Amino acid sequence: MKTMKLLFAFVAILTLSAFTSVTTEPGYSVGDMATDFKLENIDGRMISLSDYSNAKGFIVVFTCNTCPYAVAYEDRINDLNKKYAQKGYPVIAIMPNNTDIKPGDNLEAMKVRAQEKGFTFPYLIDKNQEIFPQYGATKTPHVYVLQKTNKGNQVKYIGAIDDNYQDASAVNTKYVENAVDALLQGKDIKEPHTKAIGCSIKI
Amino acid sequence: MKKILVFIALLGIFSCQNNKSKEPIAENNIVEKQPYALEVHNFDGIQPYLTSSDDKTYVVNFWATWCAPCVKELPYFEQLGTNFKDKNVEVILISLDFPNQYESKLIPFIEKNQLQSKVVALNDPDSNSWIPKVSDTWTGALPATLIFNAKDRKFFEKSFDYSELESELQHFIN
């Protein structure tokens, strides 16, 4: 009987913790090694980080067509790639949404948007929605700056692109640029983790 | 009879509190429509809405008209506000719509759906500076909800259905 009671208490605690576990943040922290992937690009090719033998690292951006915050950042994401791909940090964009819920984010729509905006970076679809949970992305846009090391691609920065989604000309701090610049110069990243409003990833 | 009177009185209170922007009911419809006065704040201005100053329990929902899961759950917050009005509960809807869409999207949405809860717009683009002040656990995704009173405070970065929302609220008022 006592064991029964204990068991009962255990189950009760488990159940309670399941409901109160709103604080857990799964996914990567700065310093973790990021998984590679093989995801379909808008041009039909399968893309992996390991394809980029000359890269020093990556600016991985979870983004989409349909979120106004993501749209507000399209040109800035393009600019990041133009500036940093040649320096060894290309942008890799990944669309994480369930396209049954957001048809405006399906591969066809992604192709159209990429063409309209002249994306210079791969725009991949996380079709099975397996990659974004490993990274811990919760919203679009959500950026992970990775640095290539002997052990793999290490997470160096997580968060926002800059501090003003509304107006690129009113930005005071360019978080991602500062992070990549620091990596290129072998310095510490001052703000390795920032937060920004975004659209929840649709699952 | 008493009950009916109370009911009418309550109805009166509700309509006065919430329908400022709507036309008063006039049979000949000559009353001009008042423009909706949207309250807009930066985060400092929003903070009083996130701080308990009385014995009420507050349910604060962060949303936007372009956020589909937010719009989907909005009726539940409305329903909650109505059902628990007598239990000292207030629902506040903090919109993160972009300022250039206040007139074209947000205000028409409020009016069309006749939102009963108080709607406040938050315009503060440096969200990294204020997201942690709402909750340490908020990654920044919408929708998000804060329930609090003088004793307790809980934050949710998720979508709700009505029964879930009500059961979370029950923890605060029981």
Coordinates of C-alpha atoms in Angstrom, one line a residue:
Chain A
M1 CA 0.0 0.0 0.0
K2 CA 2.8 2.3 0.9
T3 CA 4.5 1.8 -2.5
M4 CA 1.1 2.4 -4.1
K5 CA 0.9 5.7 -2.3
L6 CA 4.5 6.6 -3.3
L7 CA 3.7 5.7 -6.9
F8 CA 0.7 7.8 -6.8
A9 CA 2.6 10.8 -5.4
F10 CA 5.2 10.2 -8.1
V11 CA 2.7 10.3 -10.9
A12 CA 1.1 13.3 -9.4
I13 CA 4.4 15.2 -9.3
L14 CA 5.1 14.1 -12.8
T15 CA 1.8 15.3 -14.0
L16 CA 2.2 18.6 -12.2
S17 CA 5.6 19.2 -13.5
A18 CA 4.4 18.5 -17.0
F19 CA 1.9 21.3 -16.6
T20 CA 4.3 23.7 -15.0
S21 CA 7.2 23.1 -17.3
V22 CA 6.6 26.3 -19.2
T23 CA 10.0 27.5 -18.2
T24 CA 12.0 24.8 -20.0
E25 CA 13.8 26.0 -23.1
P26 CA 14.8 23.1 -25.2
G27 CA 17.4 23.6 -27.9
Y28 CA 20.8 25.0 -28.1
S29 CA 22.6 27.4 -25.8
V30 CA 25.6 29.4 -26.8
G31 CA 28.6 27.0 -26.8
D32 CA 26.6 23.9 -27.9
M33 CA 27.5 22.1 -31.1
A34 CA 24.8 22.5 -33.7
T35 CA 23.5 19.6 -35.8
D36 CA 24.1 19.5 -39.5
F37 CA 21.1 18.8 -41.8
K38 CA 20.2 17.9 -45.3
L39 CA 17.2 20.1 -46.4
E40 CA 15.7 20.9 -49.7
N41 CA 16.5 24.3 -51.2
I42 CA 14.2 26.3 -53.4
D43 CA 16.3 25.2 -56.4
G44 CA 15.6 21.5 -55.7
R45 CA 19.1 20.7 -54.4
M46 CA 19.6 19.2 -51.0
I47 CA 21.8 21.5 -48.8
S48 CA 24.0 20.6 -45.8
L49 CA 26.4 22.8 -43.8
S50 CA 29.1 20.3 -44.7
D51 CA 28.8 21.3 -48.4
Y52 CA 30.5 24.6 -47.4
S53 CA 34.1 23.4 -47.1
N54 CA 35.5 27.0 -47.3
A55 CA 33.1 28.5 -44.8
K56 CA 34.4 29.7 -41.4
G57 CA 30.9 29.5 -40.0
F58 CA 27.2 30.2 -40.8
I59 CA 24.4 32.7 -40.2
V60 CA 21.5 30.3 -39.8
V61 CA 18.2 32.2 -40.0
F62 CA 14.8 30.5 -39.3
T63 CA 12.5 32.7 -41.3
C64 CA 9.4 32.5 -43.5
N65 CA 7.3 34.4 -46.1
T66 CA 4.2 35.0 -44.0
C67 CA 5.4 36.6 -40.7
P68 CA 5.5 40.4 -40.8
Y69 CA 8.6 40.5 -38.7
A70 CA 10.4 38.1 -41.0
V71 CA 9.2 40.2 -44.0
A72 CA 10.5 43.3 -42.3
Y73 CA 13.9 41.7 -42.1
E74 CA 14.1 40.2 -45.7
D75 CA 16.3 42.9 -47.1
R76 CA 18.5 42.9 -44.0
I77 CA 19.0 39.1 -44.3
N78 CA 20.0 39.6 -47.9
D79 CA 22.4 42.3 -46.9
L80 CA 24.0 40.0 -44.2
N81 CA 24.6 37.4 -46.9
K82 CA 26.1 39.9 -49.3
K83 CA 28.4 41.3 -46.6
Y84 CA 29.5 38.1 -44.9
A85 CA 29.3 35.2 -47.4
Q86 CA 32.6 36.5 -48.9
K87 CA 34.1 36.7 -45.5
G88 CA 33.3 33.1 -44.7
Y89 CA 29.9 33.4 -43.0
P90 CA 27.1 32.7 -45.5
V91 CA 23.5 33.0 -44.6
I92 CA 21.5 29.7 -44.6
A93 CA 17.8 30.4 -44.3
I94 CA 15.4 27.7 -43.1
M95 CA 11.6 27.9 -43.3
P96 CA 10.3 25.9 -40.3
N97 CA 6.5 26.3 -40.5
N98 CA 4.0 23.6 -41.2
T99 CA 2.8 24.5 -44.7
D100 CA -0.6 22.9 -44.2
I101 CA -1.2 25.6 -41.6
K102 CA 0.7 28.3 -43.6
P103 CA 0.3 27.5 -47.3
G104 CA 1.9 30.9 -48.0
D105 CA 5.1 29.3 -46.8
N106 CA 5.2 26.3 -49.0
L107 CA 8.1 25.6 -51.3
E108 CA 6.4 27.2 -54.4
A109 CA 5.6 30.3 -52.4
M110 CA 9.2 30.3 -51.0
K111 CA 10.5 30.2 -54.6
V112 CA 8.3 33.1 -55.6
R113 CA 9.3 35.2 -52.6
A114 CA 13.0 34.4 -53.1
Q115 CA 12.8 35.5 -56.7
E116 CA 10.8 38.7 -55.9
K117 CA 13.3 39.7 -53.3
G118 CA 16.4 38.5 -55.1
F119 CA 17.6 36.2 -52.2
T120 CA 21.3 35.5 -52.7
F121 CA 21.3 32.7 -50.0
P122 CA 19.8 29.2 -49.9
Y123 CA 16.2 29.2 -48.6
L124 CA 15.6 25.7 -47.3
I125 CA 12.5 24.0 -46.1
D126 CA 12.4 22.0 -42.8
K127 CA 9.8 19.8 -44.3
N128 CA 9.7 17.2 -41.5
Q129 CA 10.0 20.0 -38.9
E130 CA 12.9 18.1 -37.3
I131 CA 15.7 20.6 -37.5
F132 CA 14.2 23.7 -35.8
P133 CA 13.3 21.9 -32.6
Q134 CA 16.9 20.7 -32.3
Y135 CA 18.1 24.2 -32.6
G136 CA 15.4 25.4 -30.2
A137 CA 14.0 28.0 -32.7
T138 CA 10.6 29.2 -31.5
K139 CA 9.8 32.0 -33.9
T140 CA 10.6 33.7 -37.2
P141 CA 13.0 35.3 -37.6
H142 CA 15.4 33.5 -35.2
V143 CA 19.1 33.6 -35.8
Y144 CA 21.9 31.2 -34.9
V145 CA 25.5 32.2 -35.7
L146 CA 27.7 29.1 -35.9
Q147 CA 31.5 28.9 -36.0
K148 CA 33.2 26.0 -37.6
T149 CA 35.5 24.2 -35.2
N150 CA 37.4 20.9 -35.2
K151 CA 34.5 19.4 -33.2
G152 CA 31.8 20.8 -35.4
N153 CA 29.7 23.9 -35.8
Q154 CA 29.6 25.6 -32.5
V155 CA 26.7 28.0 -31.6
K156 CA 28.2 31.4 -30.9
Y157 CA 25.1 33.7 -31.0
I158 CA 21.4 33.2 -30.6
G159 CA 18.7 35.8 -31.1
A160 CA 17.7 38.8 -33.1
I161 CA 19.2 40.5 -36.1
D162 CA 19.2 43.9 -34.7
D163 CA 17.3 46.2 -32.3
N164 CA 14.7 47.7 -34.5
Y165 CA 12.4 45.5 -36.6
Q166 CA 10.3 48.4 -37.8
D167 CA 13.0 50.6 -39.3
A168 CA 16.4 49.5 -40.6
S169 CA 17.6 53.1 -40.6
A170 CA 16.8 53.5 -36.9
V171 CA 18.8 50.5 -35.8
N172 CA 21.3 51.3 -33.0
T173 CA 22.8 47.8 -32.4
K174 CA 23.4 45.2 -35.2
Y175 CA 23.6 42.1 -33.0
V176 CA 24.3 39.6 -35.7
E177 CA 26.9 41.8 -37.5
N178 CA 28.6 42.5 -34.2
A179 CA 28.7 38.8 -33.4
V180 CA 30.2 37.8 -36.8
D181 CA 32.6 40.7 -36.7
A182 CA 33.8 39.6 -33.3
L183 CA 34.3 36.0 -34.6
L184 CA 36.2 37.2 -37.6
Q185 CA 38.5 39.3 -35.3
G186 CA 38.9 36.4 -32.8
K187 CA 37.2 38.5 -30.1
D188 CA 34.5 37.7 -27.6
I189 CA 30.9 38.4 -28.6
K190 CA 29.6 41.1 -26.3
E191 CA 25.9 40.1 -26.5
P192 CA 25.8 36.4 -27.4
H193 CA 22.1 36.1 -26.7
T194 CA 19.3 38.6 -27.5
K195 CA 15.5 38.3 -27.8
A196 CA 13.0 39.7 -30.2
I197 CA 9.4 39.5 -31.0
G198 CA 8.5 37.1 -33.7
C199 CA 5.8 34.8 -35.0
S200 CA 5.6 31.4 -33.3
I201 CA 6.7 28.6 -35.6
K202 CA 3.6 26.8 -36.8
I203 CA 3.6 23.1 -36.0
Chain B
M1 CA -37.4 41.6 -9.8
K2 CA -34.3 42.5 -7.9
K3 CA -32.3 40.2 -10.1
I4 CA -33.6 41.7 -13.2
L5 CA -32.7 45.2 -12.0
V6 CA -29.2 44.1 -11.2
F7 CA -28.9 42.5 -14.6
I8 CA -30.0 45.7 -16.3
A9 CA -27.6 47.7 -14.2
L10 CA -24.7 45.4 -15.1
L11 CA -25.6 45.6 -18.7
G12 CA -25.5 49.3 -18.4
I13 CA -22.1 49.2 -16.8
F14 CA -20.7 46.9 -19.4
S15 CA -21.9 48.9 -22.3
C16 CA -20.6 52.1 -20.8
Q17 CA -17.2 50.6 -20.1
N18 CA -16.5 48.9 -23.3
N19 CA -18.3 50.5 -26.1
K20 CA -16.9 54.0 -25.9
S21 CA -16.1 53.9 -29.6
K22 CA -19.4 52.6 -30.7
E23 CA -22.5 54.6 -31.5
P24 CA -24.9 54.9 -28.6
I25 CA -28.0 53.1 -29.5
A26 CA -30.2 55.7 -31.0
E27 CA -33.3 55.0 -32.9
N28 CA -32.9 57.6 -35.5
N29 CA -29.1 56.9 -35.9
I30 CA -28.2 60.6 -36.0
V31 CA -25.4 60.2 -33.4
E32 CA -22.1 60.5 -35.2
K33 CA -19.6 57.7 -34.9
Q34 CA -16.8 58.6 -32.6
P35 CA -13.3 57.7 -33.8
Y36 CA -11.8 54.8 -31.8
A37 CA -9.2 56.2 -29.4
L38 CA -6.4 53.6 -29.4
E39 CA -4.1 53.7 -26.4
V40 CA -0.5 53.4 -27.6
H41 CA 2.6 53.1 -25.3
N42 CA 6.2 52.2 -25.3
F43 CA 7.2 49.6 -22.8
D44 CA 7.5 52.0 -19.9
G45 CA 3.9 53.0 -20.6
I46 CA 2.8 49.3 -20.7
Q47 CA 4.5 48.3 -17.4
P48 CA 1.6 49.5 -15.2
Y49 CA -0.5 47.0 -17.0
L50 CA 1.9 44.2 -16.0
T51 CA 2.1 45.2 -12.4
S52 CA -0.4 44.4 -9.7
S53 CA -1.6 47.5 -7.9
D54 CA -4.9 46.2 -6.5
D55 CA -6.7 43.0 -5.6
K56 CA -7.6 42.0 -9.1
T57 CA -6.3 39.1 -11.1
Y58 CA -5.1 40.2 -14.6
V59 CA -5.0 38.1 -17.7
V60 CA -2.7 39.9 -20.2
N61 CA -2.5 38.6 -23.7
F62 CA 0.2 39.7 -26.2
W63 CA -1.2 39.4 -29.7
A64 CA -1.5 41.0 -33.2
T65 CA -4.1 40.9 -35.9
W66 CA -1.6 39.3 -38.3
C67 CA -0.9 36.5 -35.9
A68 CA -3.2 33.7 -36.8
P69 CA -3.0 31.6 -33.6
C70 CA -3.5 34.9 -31.6
V71 CA -6.7 35.7 -33.5
K72 CA -7.9 32.2 -33.1
E73 CA -7.6 32.3 -29.3
L74 CA -8.8 35.8 -28.9
P75 CA -12.5 34.8 -28.4
Y76 CA -11.5 32.7 -25.5
F77 CA -9.9 35.7 -23.8
E78 CA -13.1 37.6 -24.5
Q79 CA -15.2 34.9 -23.1
L80 CA -13.0 34.6 -20.0
G81 CA -13.3 38.3 -19.4
T82 CA -17.0 38.1 -19.6
N83 CA -17.4 35.0 -17.5
F84 CA -15.1 36.2 -14.7
K85 CA -15.9 39.8 -14.6
D86 CA -17.7 39.3 -11.3
K87 CA -14.7 37.4 -9.9
N88 CA -12.4 40.4 -10.0
V89 CA -10.7 39.4 -13.1
E90 CA -9.7 41.7 -15.9
V91 CA -8.5 40.8 -19.4
I92 CA -6.1 43.1 -21.2
L93 CA -5.1 42.7 -24.8
I94 CA -1.7 44.1 -25.7
S95 CA -1.4 44.5 -29.5
L96 CA 2.0 44.3 -31.2
D97 CA 0.5 45.4 -34.5
F98 CA 2.8 47.7 -36.5
P99 CA 2.0 51.4 -36.0
N100 CA 1.4 51.8 -39.8
Q101 CA -1.5 49.3 -39.4
Y102 CA -3.3 50.8 -36.4
E103 CA -5.7 52.6 -38.6
S104 CA -6.0 50.0 -41.4
K105 CA -6.0 46.8 -39.5
L106 CA -6.1 47.0 -35.7
I107 CA -8.8 49.5 -35.1
P108 CA -11.1 48.0 -37.7
F109 CA -10.5 44.6 -36.1
I110 CA -11.4 45.8 -32.7
E111 CA -14.5 47.5 -34.0
K112 CA -15.6 44.6 -36.2
N113 CA -15.2 42.0 -33.5
Q114 CA -16.6 44.4 -30.8
L115 CA -13.8 43.5 -28.4
Q116 CA -14.9 43.9 -24.8
S117 CA -11.5 43.6 -23.2
K118 CA -9.2 46.6 -23.0
V119 CA -6.9 46.8 -26.0
V120 CA -3.6 48.7 -25.6
A121 CA -1.0 48.9 -28.4
L122 CA 2.7 48.4 -27.5
N123 CA 5.1 50.3 -29.8
D124 CA 8.7 49.7 -28.7
P125 CA 10.9 48.2 -31.5
D126 CA 13.8 47.4 -29.2
S127 CA 12.1 44.3 -28.0
N128 CA 15.4 42.8 -26.6
S129 CA 15.2 45.5 -23.9
W130 CA 11.7 44.6 -22.7
I131 CA 11.0 41.0 -23.4
P132 CA 12.9 39.8 -20.4
K133 CA 11.0 42.3 -18.2
V134 CA 7.7 40.6 -19.2
S135 CA 9.2 37.2 -18.4
D136 CA 12.7 35.6 -18.3
T137 CA 11.3 32.6 -20.1
W138 CA 9.8 34.4 -23.1
T139 CA 11.7 33.8 -26.3
G140 CA 9.7 36.4 -28.0
A141 CA 7.1 34.3 -29.9
L142 CA 3.5 35.3 -30.2
P143 CA 1.0 34.6 -28.8
A144 CA 2.1 35.0 -25.1
T145 CA 0.0 35.4 -22.0
L146 CA 0.7 36.6 -18.5
I147 CA -1.7 35.8 -15.6
F148 CA -1.0 37.6 -12.3
N149 CA -2.3 39.1 -9.1
A150 CA -0.7 40.4 -6.0
K151 CA 0.3 36.9 -4.8
D152 CA 1.3 35.0 -7.9
R153 CA 2.4 35.4 -11.5
K154 CA 2.7 32.9 -14.4
F155 CA 3.8 33.3 -18.0
F156 CA 2.8 31.2 -21.0
E157 CA 4.4 31.2 -24.4
K158 CA 1.7 29.2 -26.1
S159 CA -1.8 29.1 -27.5
F160 CA -4.8 28.4 -25.4
D161 CA -8.2 26.9 -25.8
Y162 CA -10.9 28.1 -23.5
S163 CA -10.8 25.3 -20.9
E164 CA -7.1 25.4 -20.5
L165 CA -7.2 29.2 -20.1
E166 CA -10.0 28.9 -17.5
S167 CA -8.2 26.2 -15.5
E168 CA -5.0 28.3 -15.4
L169 CA -7.0 31.3 -14.2
Q170 CA -8.8 29.1 -11.5
H171 CA -5.4 28.6 -9.8
F172 CA -5.3 32.4 -9.2
I173 CA -8.7 33.0 -8.0
N174 CA -9.3 30.0 -5.8

